[in-house]
Amino acid sequence: MTTELYPRERPGLVRDAAARAGLGAVLLTPGPDLRYVTGYDAKELERLTCLVVPAEGEAFLVVPRLELPAAQESPAGSLGLELVPWDETDDPYELVARRLPRGVRTVGVGDRMWAVMALRFRAAMPDAGQVAAGGVLRGLRMRKSAAEVAALREAGAAIDRVHRRVPDLIKAGRTEREVARDVAEAILAEGHTRVDFVIVGSGPNGASPHAEPSDRVIRPGEPVVVDIGGTMPSGYCSDSTRNYCVGEPPAEYREYYAVLEEAQRASSAAVRPGVTPEAVDAAARDLIAAAGHGEHFFHRTGHGIGLESHEDPYIVAGNREPLEPGMAFSIEPGIYPGPHGARIEDIVVCTEDGHESVNHTGRGLVIVG
Ligand code: ZN
Ligand code: ZN
Ligand code: ZN
């Protein structure tokens, strides 16, 4: 699985993209970009680990001597990449600077590189300007391979299994925090290695899209927004939102929930190659606005997902970069009029002629208790 998910040609693709962007080299410290290029899920430490991809010449991975075994055992160990260990008394920044070809004018530093590391690189290479490397990586990471889409499907199936357990966890009298704790446990039990977020927004808290689980007690007749996600052993993320209610919800909730279901469906149906993210956003937004809830839908329709739970492409007005097969993102319109709210979220992949959802649990309101 790993070789397919993290293929050998990635460092070469980054090198080509760096050259096209006019960068002398790209420097990637631990994080999603490094994992994407090498498969190495490196620890974020104060000691420097850095993949160096020169625009001309071979890429190499600088690692603290004590991390060498971990790097060798990771998929990075079988990429044919030179591993360059450094000892405690070495200056790894100088080491990188010395090994780079002469006359490098600009280096791309990973978007998530710690500022202290970027500054050390600046001091070691005073003649080289620095730019964010994200622009070089995004074109690659945005277009998912078949193996990456399969990893997202696996993540989708895992979070679907968690949502199927949620009706047993939500009961009148329990607090959001109690439910969230059980949901987090289920996220791990269903195959994730990490819980990324658990939103359990009951009643008025459901009208706040990023509400933190609180000690609020869930009461009968209250809708509950459950938005959950985690990271799989593959490194790929899940993210899905469903809505639950203890008994029958208020009548006005039923009304706007029907609009929301229609908007989520329309937005997903708009996905196909050549369509802009802006148009996909509008497909949901126009329906919601026509029903009089325009001001109650105040966030973008979606975000890309992969090795990060929020990445390019963003499904938002102003993004006119046409969709292509392999792009993966959430479709998650919401309506938040208060004193309750709702959001329906699937992860979809743009296919040759439309979309594929990786989430398959019912999108309707689930009555519990
Ligand atoms: Zn969000
Ligand atoms: Zn999301
Ligand atoms: Zn979500």
mmCIF file with all atom_site columns, N, CA and C in Angstrom, residues 166-198:
data_model
loop_
_atom_site.group_PDB
_atom_site.id
_atom_site.type_symbol
_atom_site.label_atom_id
_atom_site.label_alt_id
_atom_site.label_comp_id
_atom_site.label_asym_id
_atom_site.label_entity_id
_atom_site.label_seq_id
_atom_site.pdbx_PDB_ins_code
_atom_site.Cartn_x
_atom_site.Cartn_y
_atom_site.Cartn_z
_atom_site.occupancy
_atom_site.B_iso_or_equiv
_atom_site.pdbx_formal_charge
_atom_site.auth_seq_id
_atom_site.auth_comp_id
_atom_site.auth_asym_id
_atom_site.auth_atom_id
_atom_site.pdbx_PDB_model_num
ATOM 1  N N  . VAL A 1 166 ? -23.419 6.947  16.767 1.00 0.00 ? 166 VAL A N  1
ATOM 2  C CA . VAL A 1 166 ? -23.801 8.161  17.497 1.00 0.00 ? 166 VAL A CA 1
ATOM 3  C C  . VAL A 1 166 ? -25.211 8.107  18.092 1.00 0.00 ? 166 VAL A C  1
ATOM 4  N N  . PRO A 1 167 ? -26.217 7.536  17.375 1.00 0.00 ? 167 PRO A N  1
ATOM 5  C CA . PRO A 1 167 ? -27.565 7.499  17.968 1.00 0.00 ? 167 PRO A CA 1
ATOM 6  C C  . PRO A 1 167 ? -27.599 6.843  19.350 1.00 0.00 ? 167 PRO A C  1
ATOM 7  N N  . ASP A 1 168 ? -26.707 5.893  19.605 1.00 0.00 ? 168 ASP A N  1
ATOM 8  C CA . ASP A 1 168 ? -26.686 5.244  20.921 1.00 0.00 ? 168 ASP A CA 1
ATOM 9  C C  . ASP A 1 168 ? -26.031 6.122  21.992 1.00 0.00 ? 168 ASP A C  1
ATOM 10 N N  . LEU A 1 169 ? -25.309 7.148  21.559 1.00 0.00 ? 169 LEU A N  1
ATOM 11 C CA . LEU A 1 169 ? -24.554 7.964  22.510 1.00 0.00 ? 169 LEU A CA 1
ATOM 12 C C  . LEU A 1 169 ? -25.297 9.220  22.942 1.00 0.00 ? 169 LEU A C  1
ATOM 13 N N  . ILE A 1 170 ? -26.190 9.722  22.060 1.00 0.00 ? 170 ILE A N  1
ATOM 14 C CA . ILE A 1 170 ? -26.913 10.958 22.379 1.00 0.00 ? 170 ILE A CA 1
ATOM 15 C C  . ILE A 1 170 ? -28.194 10.621 23.134 1.00 0.00 ? 170 ILE A C  1
ATOM 16 N N  . LYS A 1 171 ? -28.283 11.166 24.332 1.00 0.00 ? 171 LYS A N  1
ATOM 17 C CA . LYS A 1 171 ? -29.497 10.966 25.147 1.00 0.00 ? 171 LYS A CA 1
ATOM 18 C C  . LYS A 1 171 ? -29.783 12.249 25.893 1.00 0.00 ? 171 LYS A C  1
ATOM 19 N N  . ALA A 1 172 ? -31.068 12.535 26.114 1.00 0.00 ? 172 ALA A N  1
ATOM 20 C CA . ALA A 1 172 ? -31.421 13.683 26.946 1.00 0.00 ? 172 ALA A CA 1
ATOM 21 C C  . ALA A 1 172 ? -30.803 13.468 28.324 1.00 0.00 ? 172 ALA A C  1
ATOM 22 N N  . GLY A 1 173 ? -30.219 14.529 28.883 1.00 0.00 ? 173 GLY A N  1
ATOM 23 C CA . GLY A 1 173 ? -29.600 14.429 30.210 1.00 0.00 ? 173 GLY A CA 1
ATOM 24 C C  . GLY A 1 173 ? -28.094 14.266 30.151 1.00 0.00 ? 173 GLY A C  1
ATOM 25 N N  . ARG A 1 174 ? -27.556 13.843 29.001 1.00 0.00 ? 174 ARG A N  1
ATOM 26 C CA . ARG A 1 174 ? -26.092 13.746 28.875 1.00 0.00 ? 174 ARG A CA 1
ATOM 27 C C  . ARG A 1 174 ? -25.542 15.113 28.457 1.00 0.00 ? 174 ARG A C  1
ATOM 28 N N  . THR A 1 175 ? -24.310 15.402 28.790 1.00 0.00 ? 175 THR A N  1
ATOM 29 C CA . THR A 1 175 ? -23.711 16.663 28.348 1.00 0.00 ? 175 THR A CA 1
ATOM 30 C C  . THR A 1 175 ? -23.016 16.445 26.999 1.00 0.00 ? 175 THR A C  1
ATOM 31 N N  . GLU A 1 176 ? -22.808 17.565 26.305 1.00 0.00 ? 176 GLU A N  1
ATOM 32 C CA . GLU A 1 176 ? -22.068 17.513 25.035 1.00 0.00 ? 176 GLU A CA 1
ATOM 33 C C  . GLU A 1 176 ? -20.709 16.873 25.256 1.00 0.00 ? 176 GLU A C  1
ATOM 34 N N  . ARG A 1 177 ? -20.063 17.240 26.363 1.00 0.00 ? 177 ARG A N  1
ATOM 35 C CA . ARG A 1 177 ? -18.710 16.733 26.637 1.00 0.00 ? 177 ARG A CA 1
ATOM 36 C C  . ARG A 1 177 ? -18.716 15.208 26.817 1.00 0.00 ? 177 ARG A C  1
ATOM 37 N N  . GLU A 1 178 ? -19.734 14.696 27.500 1.00 0.00 ? 178 GLU A N  1
ATOM 38 C CA . GLU A 1 178 ? -19.816 13.237 27.689 1.00 0.00 ? 178 GLU A CA 1
ATOM 39 C C  . GLU A 1 178 ? -19.975 12.524 26.344 1.00 0.00 ? 178 GLU A C  1
ATOM 40 N N  . VAL A 1 179 ? -20.848 13.092 25.514 1.00 0.00 ? 179 VAL A N  1
ATOM 41 C CA . VAL A 1 179 ? -21.060 12.493 24.190 1.00 0.00 ? 179 VAL A CA 1
ATOM 42 C C  . VAL A 1 179 ? -19.770 12.577 23.375 1.00 0.00 ? 179 VAL A C  1
ATOM 43 N N  . ALA A 1 180 ? -19.117 13.747 23.435 1.00 0.00 ? 180 ALA A N  1
ATOM 44 C CA . ALA A 1 180 ? -17.900 13.967 22.643 1.00 0.00 ? 180 ALA A CA 1
ATOM 45 C C  . ALA A 1 180 ? -16.794 12.995 23.044 1.00 0.00 ? 180 ALA A C  1
ATOM 46 N N  . ARG A 1 181 ? -16.696 12.723 24.342 1.00 0.00 ? 181 ARG A N  1
ATOM 47 C CA . ARG A 1 181 ? -15.669 11.793 24.828 1.00 0.00 ? 181 ARG A CA 1
ATOM 48 C C  . ARG A 1 181 ? -15.909 10.393 24.236 1.00 0.00 ? 181 ARG A C  1
ATOM 49 N N  . ASP A 1 182 ? -17.159 9.971  24.225 1.00 0.00 ? 182 ASP A N  1
ATOM 50 C CA . ASP A 1 182 ? -17.481 8.653  23.664 1.00 0.00 ? 182 ASP A CA 1
ATOM 51 C C  . ASP A 1 182 ? -17.253 8.624  22.150 1.00 0.00 ? 182 ASP A C  1
ATOM 52 N N  . VAL A 1 183 ? -17.595 9.732  21.494 1.00 0.00 ? 183 VAL A N  1
ATOM 53 C CA . VAL A 1 183 ? -17.392 9.803  20.043 1.00 0.00 ? 183 VAL A CA 1
ATOM 54 C C  . VAL A 1 183 ? -15.902 9.721  19.723 1.00 0.00 ? 183 VAL A C  1
ATOM 55 N N  . ALA A 1 184 ? -15.084 10.428 20.521 1.00 0.00 ? 184 ALA A N  1
ATOM 56 C CA . ALA A 1 184 ? -13.634 10.405 20.293 1.00 0.00 ? 184 ALA A CA 1
ATOM 57 C C  . ALA A 1 184 ? -13.093 8.986  20.423 1.00 0.00 ? 184 ALA A C  1
ATOM 58 N N  . GLU A 1 185 ? -13.596 8.266  21.418 1.00 0.00 ? 185 GLU A N  1
ATOM 59 C CA . GLU A 1 185 ? -13.186 6.878  21.611 1.00 0.00 ? 185 GLU A CA 1
ATOM 60 C C  . GLU A 1 185 ? -13.564 6.027  20.396 1.00 0.00 ? 185 GLU A C  1
ATOM 61 N N  . ALA A 1 186 ? -14.777 6.279  19.878 1.00 0.00 ? 186 ALA A N  1
ATOM 62 C CA . ALA A 1 186 ? -15.256 5.519  18.713 1.00 0.00 ? 186 ALA A CA 1
ATOM 63 C C  . ALA A 1 186 ? -14.427 5.838  17.464 1.00 0.00 ? 186 ALA A C  1
ATOM 64 N N  . ILE A 1 187 ? -13.990 7.079  17.351 1.00 0.00 ? 187 ILE A N  1
ATOM 65 C CA . ILE A 1 187 ? -13.163 7.467  16.189 1.00 0.00 ? 187 ILE A CA 1
ATOM 66 C C  . ILE A 1 187 ? -11.895 6.613  16.164 1.00 0.00 ? 187 ILE A C  1
ATOM 67 N N  . LEU A 1 188 ? -11.285 6.423  17.334 1.00 0.00 ? 188 LEU A N  1
ATOM 68 C CA . LEU A 1 188 ? -10.080 5.588  17.415 1.00 0.00 ? 188 LEU A CA 1
ATOM 69 C C  . LEU A 1 188 ? -10.436 4.118  17.217 1.00 0.00 ? 188 LEU A C  1
ATOM 70 N N  . ALA A 1 189 ? -11.527 3.675  17.840 1.00 0.00 ? 189 ALA A N  1
ATOM 71 C CA . ALA A 1 189 ? -11.926 2.258  17.749 1.00 0.00 ? 189 ALA A CA 1
ATOM 72 C C  . ALA A 1 189 ? -12.243 1.861  16.305 1.00 0.00 ? 189 ALA A C  1
ATOM 73 N N  . GLU A 1 190 ? -12.688 2.815  15.500 1.00 0.00 ? 190 GLU A N  1
ATOM 74 C CA . GLU A 1 190 ? -13.065 2.491  14.111 1.00 0.00 ? 190 GLU A CA 1
ATOM 75 C C  . GLU A 1 190 ? -11.917 2.667  13.127 1.00 0.00 ? 190 GLU A C  1
ATOM 76 N N  . GLY A 1 191 ? -10.696 2.764  13.649 1.00 0.00 ? 191 GLY A N  1
ATOM 77 C CA . GLY A 1 191 ? -9.547  2.669  12.746 1.00 0.00 ? 191 GLY A CA 1
ATOM 78 C C  . GLY A 1 191 ? -8.705  3.903  12.536 1.00 0.00 ? 191 GLY A C  1
ATOM 79 N N  . HIS A 1 192 ? -9.101  5.038  13.130 1.00 0.00 ? 192 HIS A N  1
ATOM 80 C CA . HIS A 1 192 ? -8.248  6.219  13.016 1.00 0.00 ? 192 HIS A CA 1
ATOM 81 C C  . HIS A 1 192 ? -7.093  6.109  14.011 1.00 0.00 ? 192 HIS A C  1
ATOM 82 N N  . THR A 1 193 ? -5.973  6.767  13.703 1.00 0.00 ? 193 THR A N  1
ATOM 83 C CA . THR A 1 193 ? -4.871  6.802  14.673 1.00 0.00 ? 193 THR A CA 1
ATOM 84 C C  . THR A 1 193 ? -4.898  8.086  15.485 1.00 0.00 ? 193 THR A C  1
ATOM 85 N N  . ARG A 1 194 ? -5.694  9.053  15.028 1.00 0.00 ? 194 ARG A N  1
ATOM 86 C CA . ARG A 1 194 ? -5.745  10.325 15.735 1.00 0.00 ? 194 ARG A CA 1
ATOM 87 C C  . ARG A 1 194 ? -7.138  10.933 15.601 1.00 0.00 ? 194 ARG A C  1
ATOM 88 N N  . VAL A 1 195 ? -7.625  11.533 16.679 1.00 0.00 ? 195 VAL A N  1
ATOM 89 C CA . VAL A 1 195 ? -8.878  12.290 16.640 1.00 0.00 ? 195 VAL A CA 1
ATOM 90 C C  . VAL A 1 195 ? -8.504  13.725 16.285 1.00 0.00 ? 195 VAL A C  1
ATOM 91 N N  . ASP A 1 196 ? -9.029  14.242 15.188 1.00 0.00 ? 196 ASP A N  1
ATOM 92 C CA . ASP A 1 196 ? -8.679  15.619 14.813 1.00 0.00 ? 196 ASP A CA 1
ATOM 93 C C  . ASP A 1 196 ? -9.630  16.641 15.424 1.00 0.00 ? 196 ASP A C  1
ATOM 94 N N  . PHE A 1 197 ? -10.926 16.324 15.442 1.00 0.00 ? 197 PHE A N  1
ATOM 95 C CA . PHE A 1 197 ? -11.887 17.236 16.087 1.00 0.00 ? 197 PHE A CA 1
ATOM 96 C C  . PHE A 1 197 ? -13.195 16.494 16.323 1.00 0.00 ? 197 PHE A C  1
ATOM 97 N N  . VAL A 1 198 ? -13.884 16.933 17.378 1.00 0.00 ? 198 VAL A N  1
ATOM 98 C CA . VAL A 1 198 ? -15.218 16.405 17.686 1.00 0.00 ? 198 VAL A CA 1
ATOM 99 C C  . VAL A 1 198 ? -16.080 17.602 18.045 1.00 0.00 ? 198 VAL A C  1
#
